Coordinates of C-alpha atoms and ligand atoms in Angstrom, one line a residue:
X1 CA -90.4 -25.3 -33.9
X2 CA -92.2 -28.2 -32.6
X3 CA -90.3 -31.2 -32.7
X4 CA -92.7 -34.4 -32.6
X5 CA -90.8 -37.5 -31.2
X6 CA -90.4 -40.8 -33.1
X7 CA -92.0 -43.8 -31.7
X8 CA -90.2 -46.0 -29.1
X9 CA -89.5 -48.9 -28.7
X10 CA -88.2 -49.4 -32.5
X11 CA -85.6 -51.1 -34.6
X12 CA -82.4 -49.1 -34.9
X13 CA -79.6 -49.2 -37.6
X14 CA -77.0 -50.9 -35.1
X15 CA -79.4 -54.4 -35.0
X16 CA -78.3 -54.6 -38.6
X17 CA -74.7 -56.0 -37.1
X18 CA -76.1 -56.8 -33.5
X19 CA -79.8 -58.0 -33.7
X20 CA -81.0 -61.6 -34.9
X21 CA -79.4 -64.9 -35.3
X22 CA -77.7 -65.1 -38.8
X23 CA -74.1 -66.0 -39.1
X24 CA -73.2 -62.2 -39.5
X25 CA -75.0 -61.0 -36.5
X26 CA -73.5 -63.7 -34.3
X27 CA -70.3 -62.9 -35.9
X28 CA -70.3 -59.1 -34.8
X29 CA -71.5 -60.0 -31.6
X30 CA -69.1 -62.4 -31.1
X31 CA -66.4 -60.2 -32.0
X32 CA -67.8 -57.4 -29.5
X33 CA -68.3 -59.7 -26.9
X34 CA -64.6 -60.3 -26.6
X35 CA -64.3 -57.0 -24.8
X36 CA -66.6 -58.7 -21.9
X37 CA -70.2 -57.4 -22.6
X38 CA -73.2 -59.5 -21.6
X39 CA -76.3 -60.5 -23.8
X40 CA -78.3 -58.0 -23.0
X41 CA -76.3 -55.3 -24.3
X42 CA -77.0 -56.2 -28.4
X43 CA -80.8 -56.2 -27.3
X44 CA -81.8 -53.1 -29.5
X45 CA -80.6 -50.5 -27.0
X46 CA -79.0 -47.3 -28.7
X47 CA -75.3 -47.8 -29.3
X48 CA -73.6 -44.4 -28.9
X49 CA -70.6 -43.6 -30.7
X50 CA -68.4 -41.5 -28.4
X51 CA -66.0 -40.1 -31.4
X52 CA -63.5 -38.7 -29.5
X53 CA -60.7 -36.4 -31.1
X54 CA -58.3 -37.1 -28.1
X55 CA -54.6 -37.1 -28.8
X56 CA -51.5 -36.5 -27.3
X57 CA -50.6 -34.0 -30.3
X58 CA -53.7 -32.1 -30.1
X59 CA -53.2 -31.0 -26.4
X60 CA -56.0 -28.4 -26.5
X61 CA -57.9 -32.2 -26.3
X62 CA -55.6 -33.9 -24.3
X63 CA -58.1 -34.5 -21.3
X64 CA -60.8 -35.8 -23.9
X65 CA -60.3 -39.3 -22.9
X66 CA -61.1 -39.0 -19.0
X67 CA -64.1 -36.8 -20.0
X68 CA -65.4 -39.3 -22.5
X69 CA -65.6 -41.5 -19.0
X70 CA -68.2 -39.2 -17.7
X71 CA -70.0 -39.4 -21.1
X72 CA -69.9 -43.0 -20.8
X73 CA -71.5 -42.8 -17.3
X74 CA -74.4 -40.8 -18.7
X75 CA -75.0 -43.5 -21.4
X76 CA -74.9 -46.1 -19.4
X77 CA -77.3 -44.3 -16.9
X78 CA -79.8 -43.6 -19.7
X79 CA -80.1 -47.3 -20.6
X80 CA -77.5 -46.9 -23.7
X81 CA -74.2 -48.9 -24.7
X82 CA -71.5 -46.3 -25.4
X83 CA -68.4 -47.5 -27.4
X84 CA -65.6 -45.0 -27.8
X85 CA -64.1 -44.4 -31.2
X86 CA -60.9 -42.5 -31.9
X87 CA -61.4 -40.3 -34.8
X88 CA -59.1 -38.1 -36.9
X89 CA -58.3 -34.9 -34.8
X90 CA -56.6 -32.1 -36.6
X91 CA -54.6 -29.9 -34.1
X92 CA -54.3 -26.3 -34.7
X93 CA -50.9 -25.7 -33.2
X94 CA -49.1 -29.0 -34.9
X95 CA -50.5 -29.6 -38.1
X96 CA -48.6 -28.7 -41.5
X97 CA -49.1 -26.9 -43.6
X98 CA -51.9 -25.6 -41.5
X99 CA -55.0 -27.7 -39.9
X100 CA -57.2 -26.2 -42.0
X101 CA -56.0 -28.7 -45.1
X102 CA -57.2 -31.3 -42.9
X103 CA -60.2 -30.4 -41.7
X104 CA -62.1 -31.8 -44.9
X105 CA -60.2 -35.0 -44.5
X106 CA -61.3 -35.5 -40.8
X107 CA -64.7 -34.8 -41.8
X108 CA -64.6 -37.2 -45.1
X109 CA -63.3 -39.8 -42.9
X110 CA -65.3 -39.4 -39.6
X111 CA -68.4 -39.2 -41.6
X112 CA -67.1 -43.1 -43.1
X113 CA -66.8 -44.0 -39.6
X114 CA -70.0 -42.9 -38.6
X115 CA -71.7 -44.5 -41.8
X116 CA -69.5 -48.0 -41.8
X117 CA -69.6 -48.6 -38.1
X118 CA -72.9 -49.9 -36.1
X119 CA -73.7 -46.7 -34.0
X120 CA -77.3 -45.0 -33.4
X121 CA -75.9 -41.9 -32.2
X122 CA -72.8 -39.8 -32.1
X123 CA -71.1 -37.7 -29.1
X124 CA -68.9 -35.5 -30.9
X125 CA -66.0 -34.7 -28.3
X126 CA -64.0 -31.7 -29.8
X127 CA -62.2 -28.7 -28.9
X128 CA -59.2 -27.6 -30.8
X129 CA -60.1 -25.3 -33.8
X130 CA -60.6 -27.8 -36.5
X131 CA -62.1 -30.7 -34.7
X132 CA -65.4 -29.0 -33.7
X133 CA -66.3 -28.2 -37.4
X134 CA -65.3 -31.2 -39.1
X135 CA -67.2 -33.6 -36.9
X136 CA -70.4 -31.0 -37.5
X137 CA -69.6 -31.9 -40.9
X138 CA -69.3 -35.4 -40.8
X139 CA -72.4 -35.4 -38.0
X140 CA -74.7 -33.2 -40.6
X141 CA -73.5 -35.4 -44.0
X142 CA -74.7 -38.5 -41.9
X143 CA -77.7 -37.1 -40.1
X144 CA -77.3 -39.4 -37.5
X145 CA -78.6 -38.0 -33.9
X146 CA -75.7 -36.0 -32.4
X147 CA -74.7 -34.4 -29.3
X148 CA -71.6 -31.9 -29.2
X149 CA -69.3 -31.6 -25.9
X150 CA -66.3 -29.4 -25.8
X151 CA -63.4 -29.6 -24.1
X152 CA -63.9 -26.7 -22.5
X153 CA -61.0 -23.4 -22.7
X154 CA -58.0 -23.4 -20.3
X155 CA -57.8 -21.2 -17.4
X156 CA -56.5 -17.6 -17.5
X157 CA -52.8 -17.7 -18.2
X158 CA -51.0 -15.0 -15.6
X159 CA -47.7 -13.4 -16.5
X160 CA -45.9 -10.7 -14.9
X161 CA -48.9 -9.9 -12.9
X162 CA -51.5 -9.6 -16.2
X163 CA -54.3 -12.1 -17.0
X164 CA -52.4 -13.2 -20.5
X165 CA -54.5 -14.8 -23.2
X166 CA -53.7 -18.1 -25.5
X167 CA -52.9 -16.7 -29.0
X168 CA -53.7 -13.4 -28.5
X169 CA -50.4 -12.6 -26.1
X170 CA -48.2 -14.5 -27.9
X171 CA -48.6 -12.2 -30.8
X172 CA -48.4 -9.3 -28.9
X173 CA -45.4 -10.3 -27.2
X174 CA -44.0 -11.1 -30.7
X175 CA -44.3 -7.6 -31.7
X176 CA -42.9 -6.3 -28.6
X177 CA -40.0 -8.3 -28.8
X178 CA -39.5 -6.9 -32.4
X179 CA -40.0 -3.3 -31.5
X180 CA -37.6 -3.6 -28.5
X181 CA -40.1 -3.6 -25.7
X182 CA -39.6 -6.8 -24.5
X183 CA -36.5 -9.2 -23.8
X184 CA -36.2 -12.5 -25.8
X185 CA -35.6 -14.2 -22.1
X186 CA -39.2 -12.8 -21.0
X187 CA -41.0 -14.1 -24.1
X188 CA -39.5 -17.4 -23.1
X189 CA -40.5 -17.2 -19.5
X190 CA -44.2 -16.3 -20.8
X191 CA -44.4 -19.5 -23.0
X192 CA -45.7 -21.7 -20.3
X193 CA -47.7 -19.2 -18.1
X194 CA -50.0 -18.4 -21.3
X195 CA -51.2 -21.7 -21.4
X196 CA -51.3 -23.5 -17.9
X197 CA -54.0 -25.8 -17.9
X198 CA -55.7 -28.2 -20.0
X199 CA -58.2 -27.0 -22.4
X200 CA -58.6 -24.8 -25.6
X201 CA -57.7 -21.4 -26.1
X202 CA -58.8 -19.1 -23.1
X203 CA -59.7 -16.0 -25.6
X204 CA -62.7 -15.8 -27.9
X205 CA -60.7 -17.6 -30.5
X206 CA -61.9 -19.9 -32.7
X207 CA -62.0 -22.9 -30.3
X208 CA -64.0 -20.5 -27.9
X209 CA -66.0 -19.1 -31.1
X210 CA -66.9 -22.9 -32.7
X211 CA -68.0 -23.8 -29.0
X212 CA -70.2 -20.9 -29.3
X213 CA -71.7 -22.1 -32.7
X214 CA -72.4 -25.4 -31.6
X215 CA -74.3 -24.2 -28.7
X216 CA -76.5 -21.5 -30.6
X217 CA -76.8 -23.7 -33.4
X218 CA -78.7 -26.0 -30.8
X219 CA -76.2 -28.8 -31.0
X220 CA -75.0 -28.7 -27.8
X221 CA -76.4 -28.4 -24.3
X222 CA -77.2 -24.8 -23.2
X223 CA -74.2 -23.8 -21.2
X224 CA -71.4 -26.1 -22.9
X225 CA -69.5 -23.7 -24.5
X226 CA -67.9 -21.6 -21.7
X227 CA -67.4 -24.3 -18.7
X228 CA -63.5 -24.4 -18.2
X229 CA -61.8 -27.8 -18.9
X230 CA -60.7 -28.5 -15.5
X231 CA -64.0 -27.3 -13.7
X232 CA -65.7 -30.3 -12.1
X233 CA -69.3 -29.0 -14.4
X234 CA -67.6 -29.8 -17.7
X235 CA -67.5 -33.3 -16.2
X236 CA -71.4 -32.8 -15.4
X237 CA -72.1 -31.7 -18.8
X238 CA -70.5 -34.7 -20.3
X239 CA -72.2 -36.7 -18.5
X240 CA -75.7 -34.7 -18.9
X241 CA -74.9 -35.0 -22.5
X242 CA -74.3 -38.9 -22.2
X243 CA -77.8 -39.1 -20.7
X244 CA -79.3 -36.8 -23.6
X245 CA -77.9 -38.7 -26.6
X246 CA -79.6 -42.0 -25.6
X247 CA -83.0 -39.8 -25.6
X248 CA -82.5 -38.0 -29.0
X249 CA -82.2 -41.6 -30.7
X250 CA -85.2 -42.6 -29.2
X251 CA -86.6 -39.6 -30.4
X252 CA -84.9 -39.8 -33.6
X253 CA -83.7 -36.1 -33.2
X254 CA -80.9 -35.6 -36.0
X255 CA -78.9 -33.2 -37.1
X256 CA -81.4 -31.8 -40.1
X257 CA -84.2 -31.0 -37.2
X258 CA -81.5 -28.4 -35.7
X259 CA -79.3 -27.3 -38.4
X260 CA -82.2 -25.2 -39.9
X261 CA -81.5 -21.7 -41.5
X262 CA -83.2 -20.1 -38.2
X263 CA -80.3 -22.0 -36.5
X264 CA -77.4 -20.6 -38.9
X265 CA -79.0 -17.0 -38.4
X266 CA -78.8 -17.6 -34.6
X267 CA -75.2 -18.5 -34.7
X268 CA -74.2 -16.0 -37.1
X269 CA -75.6 -13.2 -34.7
X270 CA -74.1 -14.8 -31.7
X271 CA -70.6 -14.9 -33.5
X272 CA -71.3 -11.1 -34.0
X273 CA -72.5 -10.5 -30.0
X274 CA -69.4 -12.8 -28.3
X275 CA -66.5 -10.8 -31.1
X276 CA -66.2 -14.4 -32.5
X277 CA -63.4 -15.5 -34.9
X278 CA -63.6 -14.7 -38.7
X279 CA -62.5 -18.7 -38.9
X280 CA -66.4 -19.1 -38.2
X281 CA -67.4 -18.1 -41.2
X282 CA -66.3 -20.7 -43.7
X283 CA -66.8 -23.4 -41.5
X284 CA -70.3 -22.4 -40.9
X285 CA -70.5 -21.9 -44.7
X286 CA -69.2 -25.5 -44.8
X287 CA -71.6 -27.2 -42.0
X288 CA -74.6 -25.2 -43.9
X289 CA -73.3 -26.7 -47.4
X290 CA -73.4 -30.5 -45.6
X291 CA -76.8 -30.2 -45.1
X292 CA -78.1 -28.5 -48.2
X293 CA -78.8 -24.9 -46.1
X294 CA -77.6 -22.1 -49.0
X295 CA -75.8 -20.0 -46.3
X296 CA -73.9 -16.9 -48.1
X297 CA -71.6 -14.6 -47.2
X298 CA -74.5 -12.3 -47.8
X299 CA -76.3 -13.8 -44.8
X300 CA -73.3 -13.1 -42.9
X301 CA -73.1 -9.3 -43.6
X302 CA -77.0 -8.9 -43.3
X303 CA -77.3 -11.1 -40.3
X304 CA -74.5 -9.8 -38.2
X305 CA -74.7 -6.4 -39.2
X306 CA -76.5 -4.6 -36.7
X307 CA -75.4 -6.9 -33.6
X308 CA -73.6 -5.3 -31.1
X309 CA -70.4 -7.2 -29.2
X310 CA -71.3 -7.7 -25.8
X311 CA -68.7 -10.1 -24.7
X312 CA -65.9 -8.0 -23.6
X313 CA -63.2 -11.2 -24.4
X314 CA -60.1 -10.7 -25.9
X315 CA -58.9 -10.4 -28.7
X316 CA -61.4 -7.5 -29.1
X317 CA -61.9 -6.7 -25.4
X318 CA -60.7 -7.3 -22.0
X319 CA -61.5 -10.8 -20.1
X320 CA -60.7 -14.5 -20.9
X321 CA -63.1 -17.5 -21.0
X322 CA -62.9 -17.8 -17.1
X323 CA -64.6 -14.7 -16.3
X324 CA -67.0 -15.3 -19.6
X325 CA -68.0 -18.5 -17.6
X326 CA -68.6 -16.7 -14.2
X327 CA -70.4 -14.3 -15.3
X328 CA -72.7 -16.5 -16.6
X329 CA -71.8 -17.7 -20.3
X330 CA -73.5 -17.9 -23.7
X331 CA -77.3 -18.6 -22.1
X332 CA -76.9 -14.7 -21.1
X333 CA -75.6 -13.6 -24.7
X334 CA -78.6 -15.6 -26.2
X335 CA -80.9 -14.2 -23.8
X336 CA -79.8 -10.6 -24.3
X337 CA -80.0 -11.1 -28.0
X338 CA -83.5 -12.8 -27.5
X339 CA -85.0 -9.6 -25.6
X340 CA -83.2 -7.4 -28.3
X341 CA -85.3 -9.5 -31.0
X342 CA -82.2 -10.9 -32.4
X343 CA -82.9 -14.4 -32.1
X344 CA -85.2 -16.8 -33.5
X345 CA -86.7 -18.1 -30.3
X346 CA -88.3 -21.4 -31.8
X347 CA -85.0 -22.6 -33.2
X348 CA -84.7 -26.3 -32.0
X349 CA -81.9 -27.9 -30.1
X350 CA -80.7 -31.0 -28.9
X351 CA -82.6 -30.4 -25.6
X352 CA -85.8 -31.2 -27.8
X353 CA -86.9 -27.9 -26.6
X354 CA -86.8 -24.3 -28.2
X355 CA -83.4 -22.2 -27.6
X356 CA -85.5 -19.8 -25.9
X357 CA -86.7 -22.2 -23.4
X358 CA -83.2 -22.8 -22.3
X359 CA -81.9 -19.4 -21.7
X360 CA -85.2 -17.2 -20.9
X361 CA -84.3 -17.3 -17.3
X362 CA -80.6 -16.9 -16.7
X363 CA -79.1 -14.0 -14.9
X364 CA -76.0 -12.2 -15.8
X365 CA -73.5 -11.8 -12.9
X366 CA -71.4 -9.4 -14.3
X367 CA -72.3 -6.9 -16.9
X368 CA -68.7 -5.7 -17.7
X369 CA -67.7 -9.2 -19.0
X370 CA -71.3 -9.4 -20.5
X371 CA -72.3 -6.2 -21.4
X372 CA -76.0 -5.4 -22.1
X373 CA -77.2 -4.5 -25.7
X374 CA -77.4 -0.8 -24.9
X375 CA -73.9 -0.6 -23.6
X376 CA -71.9 -3.1 -26.1
X377 CA -68.2 -3.0 -26.5
X378 CA -68.9 -2.1 -29.8
X379 CA -71.8 -1.2 -31.8
X380 CA -71.9 -3.1 -35.0
X381 CA -69.9 -6.3 -34.2
X382 CA -70.4 -9.1 -36.5
X383 CA -68.4 -10.1 -39.6
X384 CA -68.2 -7.1 -42.5
X385 CA -68.3 -8.8 -46.0
X386 CA -66.2 -6.5 -48.4
X387 CA -66.4 -6.5 -52.0
X388 CA -65.4 -4.8 -55.1
X389 CA -62.6 -5.2 -58.1
X390 CA -60.6 -6.7 -55.9
X391 CA -62.9 -9.2 -54.3
X392 CA -65.5 -10.1 -56.4
X393 CA -66.9 -13.1 -54.1
X394 CA -66.5 -11.1 -51.3
X395 CA -63.6 -10.7 -48.6
X396 CA -64.2 -10.5 -44.8
X397 CA -62.9 -8.3 -42.0
X398 CA -63.9 -8.1 -38.3
X399 CA -64.1 -4.4 -37.1
X400 CA -64.6 -5.2 -33.4
X401 CA -60.7 -6.4 -34.1
X402 CA -59.7 -3.2 -36.2
X403 CA -58.6 -0.2 -35.8
X404 CA -61.3 2.5 -36.4
X405 CA -59.1 5.2 -38.2
X406 CA -58.1 2.3 -40.7
X407 CA -61.5 1.1 -41.7
X408 CA -61.8 3.7 -44.7
X409 CA -58.3 4.1 -46.0
X410 CA -56.6 4.6 -49.8
X411 CA -53.0 3.3 -49.7
X412 CA -50.4 1.9 -51.7
X413 CA -50.0 -2.0 -51.8
X414 CA -46.6 -3.4 -50.8
X415 CA -47.0 -7.0 -52.4
X416 CA -45.8 -10.2 -51.1
X417 CA -46.2 -13.0 -53.8
X418 CA -46.3 -15.5 -50.8
X419 CA -45.6 -16.4 -47.3
X420 CA -41.6 -17.0 -48.0
X421 CA -41.4 -14.0 -49.7
X422 CA -43.0 -12.0 -47.1
X423 CA -40.7 -13.7 -44.3
X424 CA -37.5 -13.4 -46.6
X425 CA -38.6 -9.5 -46.9
X426 CA -40.4 -8.0 -43.9
X427 CA -37.5 -7.5 -41.7
X428 CA -35.5 -5.5 -44.6
X429 CA -35.0 -1.7 -43.5
X430 CA -34.8 -1.6 -47.5
X431 CA -38.0 -2.7 -47.8
X432 CA -40.3 0.6 -49.0
X433 CA -43.2 0.6 -46.7
X434 CA -44.6 2.8 -43.9
X435 CA -47.4 2.7 -42.1
X436 CA -49.8 4.5 -44.7
X437 CA -49.4 1.3 -46.9
X438 CA -51.2 -2.0 -47.2
X439 CA -49.6 -5.0 -47.1
X440 CA -50.6 -7.6 -49.7
X441 CA -50.2 -11.0 -49.1
X442 CA -51.0 -13.7 -52.0
X443 CA -51.4 -17.5 -52.4
X444 CA -52.3 -18.6 -49.1
X445 CA -56.2 -19.4 -50.0
X446 CA -57.5 -22.9 -49.8
X447 CA -55.4 -24.0 -53.2
X448 CA -52.8 -21.9 -52.7
X449 CA -51.3 -22.6 -49.5
X450 CA -52.6 -25.2 -49.8
X451 CA -55.0 -25.2 -47.0
X452 CA -55.6 -21.6 -46.4
X453 CA -53.5 -20.9 -43.7
X454 CA -53.6 -18.4 -40.6
X455 CA -51.1 -15.8 -42.0
X456 CA -53.2 -13.2 -42.9
X457 CA -52.2 -11.0 -39.9
X458 CA -49.0 -10.7 -40.7
X459 CA -46.6 -9.1 -38.2
X460 CA -45.9 -5.4 -38.9
X461 CA -42.1 -4.3 -40.4
X462 CA -39.9 -3.7 -37.4
X463 CA -39.0 -0.1 -38.9
X464 CA -43.1 0.6 -38.5
X465 CA -43.2 -1.1 -35.1
X466 CA -40.6 1.0 -33.7
X467 CA -42.7 4.0 -34.4
X468 CA -44.9 2.9 -31.8
X469 CA -47.4 1.9 -34.5
X470 CA -49.3 -1.3 -34.1
X471 CA -51.8 -1.6 -36.6
X472 CA -51.7 -1.6 -40.4
X473 CA -54.1 -2.7 -43.2
X474 CA -53.2 -6.4 -44.5
X475 CA -55.2 -8.2 -47.5
X476 CA -54.8 -11.7 -48.1
X477 CA -56.9 -14.9 -49.4
X478 CA -55.8 -16.3 -45.8
X479 CA -57.4 -16.8 -42.7
X480 CA -56.3 -15.4 -39.4
X481 CA -56.2 -16.9 -36.3
X482 CA -59.4 -16.5 -33.9
X483 CA -57.2 -15.1 -31.4
X484 CA -55.6 -12.2 -33.4
X485 CA -56.8 -8.6 -34.1
X486 CA -55.9 -6.0 -36.4
X487 CA -57.4 -4.1 -39.7
X488 CA -57.1 -7.5 -41.6
X489 CA -59.0 -8.4 -44.4
X490 CA -58.9 -11.9 -45.2
X491 CA -60.9 -14.9 -47.5
X492 CA -60.5 -12.4 -50.4
X493 CA -62.3 -14.5 -53.1
X494 CA -61.4 -15.9 -55.7
X495 CA -58.4 -16.4 -54.2
X496 CA -54.7 -15.5 -56.0
X497 CA -54.0 -19.2 -57.0
X498 CA -57.3 -19.7 -58.3
X499 CA -56.5 -16.4 -60.8
X500 CA -58.9 -13.9 -58.8
X501 CA -57.7 -10.3 -58.8
X502 CA -55.6 -10.5 -55.8
X503 CA -53.0 -12.3 -57.8
X504 CA -52.7 -9.4 -60.1
X505 CA -51.7 -6.7 -57.4
X506 CA -48.6 -5.2 -58.2
X507 CA -46.3 -3.2 -56.0
X508 CA -47.2 0.8 -55.7
X509 CA -51.0 0.0 -57.1
X510 CA -53.5 2.1 -54.8
X511 CA -55.7 0.0 -53.0
X512 CA -59.2 1.8 -51.4
X513 CA -60.7 0.1 -48.0
X514 CA -63.9 1.2 -47.0
X515 CA -65.4 -1.0 -44.4
X516 CA -68.6 1.3 -43.6
X517 CA -69.6 1.2 -47.5
X518 CA -68.1 -2.5 -47.5
X519 CA -65.7 -2.1 -50.5
X520 CA -62.6 -3.2 -51.5
X521 CA -61.4 -1.5 -54.7
X522 CA -58.2 -1.9 -56.7
X523 CA -57.8 1.8 -58.5
X524 CA -56.5 0.5 -62.0
X525 CA -58.6 0.5 -65.1
X526 CA -61.0 -2.2 -65.9
X527 CA -59.0 -2.8 -68.9
X528 CA -55.9 -2.6 -67.0
X529 CA -57.1 -5.5 -64.7
X530 CA -58.6 -7.4 -67.3
X531 CA -55.0 -7.1 -69.5
X532 CA -53.7 -8.4 -66.1
X533 CA -55.8 -11.4 -65.8
X534 CA -55.2 -12.4 -68.9
X535 CA -51.6 -12.8 -68.8
X536 CA -51.6 -14.4 -65.2
X537 CA -50.0 -17.7 -64.6
X538 CA -50.1 -19.5 -61.2
X539 CA -47.5 -19.4 -59.4
X540 CA -48.3 -21.4 -56.3
X541 CA -46.9 -25.2 -55.4
X542 CA -49.2 -27.7 -57.2
X543 CA -49.4 -31.1 -55.3
X544 CA -48.8 -34.5 -57.8
X545 CA -50.2 -37.0 -55.6
X546 CA -51.7 -37.6 -52.5
X547 CA -54.3 -35.8 -50.2
X548 CA -52.8 -32.5 -50.9
X549 CA -53.4 -33.3 -54.4
X550 CA -56.9 -34.1 -53.8
X551 CA -57.5 -31.3 -51.6
X552 CA -56.2 -28.6 -54.1
X553 CA -58.2 -30.4 -57.1
X554 CA -61.2 -30.4 -55.0
X555 CA -61.4 -27.5 -52.8
X556 CA -64.2 -24.6 -52.9
X557 CA -63.5 -20.8 -52.3
X558 CA -63.2 -19.3 -48.9
X559 CA -66.6 -18.1 -50.2
X560 CA -68.5 -21.2 -50.1
X561 CA -66.9 -22.7 -46.8
X562 CA -63.7 -24.1 -48.7
X563 CA -65.4 -27.9 -48.4
X564 CA -64.2 -30.2 -50.8
X565 CA -66.6 -30.1 -53.9
X566 CA -68.0 -33.7 -53.8
X567 CA -68.3 -33.7 -49.8
X568 CA -70.8 -30.9 -50.1
X569 CA -74.5 -32.4 -49.0
X570 CA -75.9 -34.8 -47.0
X571 CA -75.4 -38.7 -47.8
X572 CA -77.6 -40.0 -45.0
X573 CA -76.5 -42.9 -43.2
X574 CA -77.5 -46.2 -44.9
X575 CA -76.0 -49.2 -43.5
X576 CA -75.1 -50.8 -46.9
X577 CA -74.7 -54.4 -47.2
X578 CA -72.8 -56.7 -45.1
X579 CA -69.8 -58.6 -46.6
X580 CA -69.2 -61.4 -44.4
Ligands
LIG601 FE1 -56.1 -25.5 -29.9 FE2 -56.1 -22.7 -29.7 S1 -54.7 -24.1 -30.2 S2 -57.5 -24.3 -29.0

């Protein structure tokens, strides 16, 4: 797509606050001058909001304040005026009941911070899982020129001579302790070894997947996704992004120019190629909803179906983000997709150029880390969308992280009514379960948990683990950490708390799963299913007030991105009236 830059100079939105000689503008300028800015800072140059999700309690983004200094340097160099603005930071590893419940609150608050403040462009400083989608959603809804700078992944973890991935090995070690293969002391020693530097999870978990989504959507400079947090080139990327956003403002290159249907299709295919997280599905549906692109679960299945997974990274493969970067990173993946006819080469990026211009000349430095399309890690990567009487609106599974032999299976349901029920009974030797059963977890969706927690990859019962079994089919309306793995069917919609068929599955029911034909079937008669649904009463906890109430009242299904219904769509960045 050919982008035609706007004429420059022209009046920018920040001049509504800082331009002219009225009492109001004197008021606004005067206050900012108390920070020591000279007159010419207010001469109509682009004011760039560096929206920073730094927080001591978002350790994955703990280095973003230093990194913001490099963004500022770039903005100054390009003749802009940088202002750093702290924004809501929904940390994956601290927020309860789940960071996902606050993704929409963060997006809403940041949208208003953008709209209500005198900024002409935004640098989205993100990293940890929910920070990337929440800022992208806000940028899409306000449609102000924006560029993503991620914090980058942490260095490889090492434990007992083995490279260990953040998240992925936590799940593995925890199962090993339950199976008696690892001591509790060893598990405790692994704690600091797994996450040993600044940065986001070093697997192709949700953070790395969302960084890959931002780059493949065209919202970050080429090469941004994989540079390690502590590598000097991460700081170079920040500085270059600071320079670039100033020109984007001058050109009026907006998210709506970049976030087109083609861009989302590129991102979906990229997710398949990198073996990305299932969480990207729900986030990309939400971001698309903010720009008015009608992206559906069927787009995920259709676009992703023939995409091979070529990135050999945990949790689907072997390596970690450091090796991915050294091998050439995401540009190599995009180049290989383009060569295979799986990329819209003309999709526009923040550079102002088509995506293909950015990647067509890159080289791969390790074909075992980034495989060629004809020697992939998995033939059919991507996300499979299952449907049937158990998931009329769809459910998702990541085939590359699943066990092949379980992808077509009929098994007896062992039902947990909610996560507390699961925790209470899973270690009980009297639990009637074996490896052929299908574990079913209810009331963990967007309304039910509330917030759609990452509990879908329920740990297996110890009595099964002790037999050396490492995977069973699990079905829920929950999500799963991007660092997790297994034959795990997620995001079942409608969710149990909204009266979906998942709510009426009973112990002993037979369930048929066929990933190859995309089927998820509860083997009871239609009449029986209707009867159970008509007798169903909700059992999840309902909030009476506060944000939890707002969330439960207005959140949509996972199949449409679990956004709040009143936040979908682009509301623009009209500066509104001034009260001074
Ligand atoms: Fe923050 Fe993984 S927990 S990136």
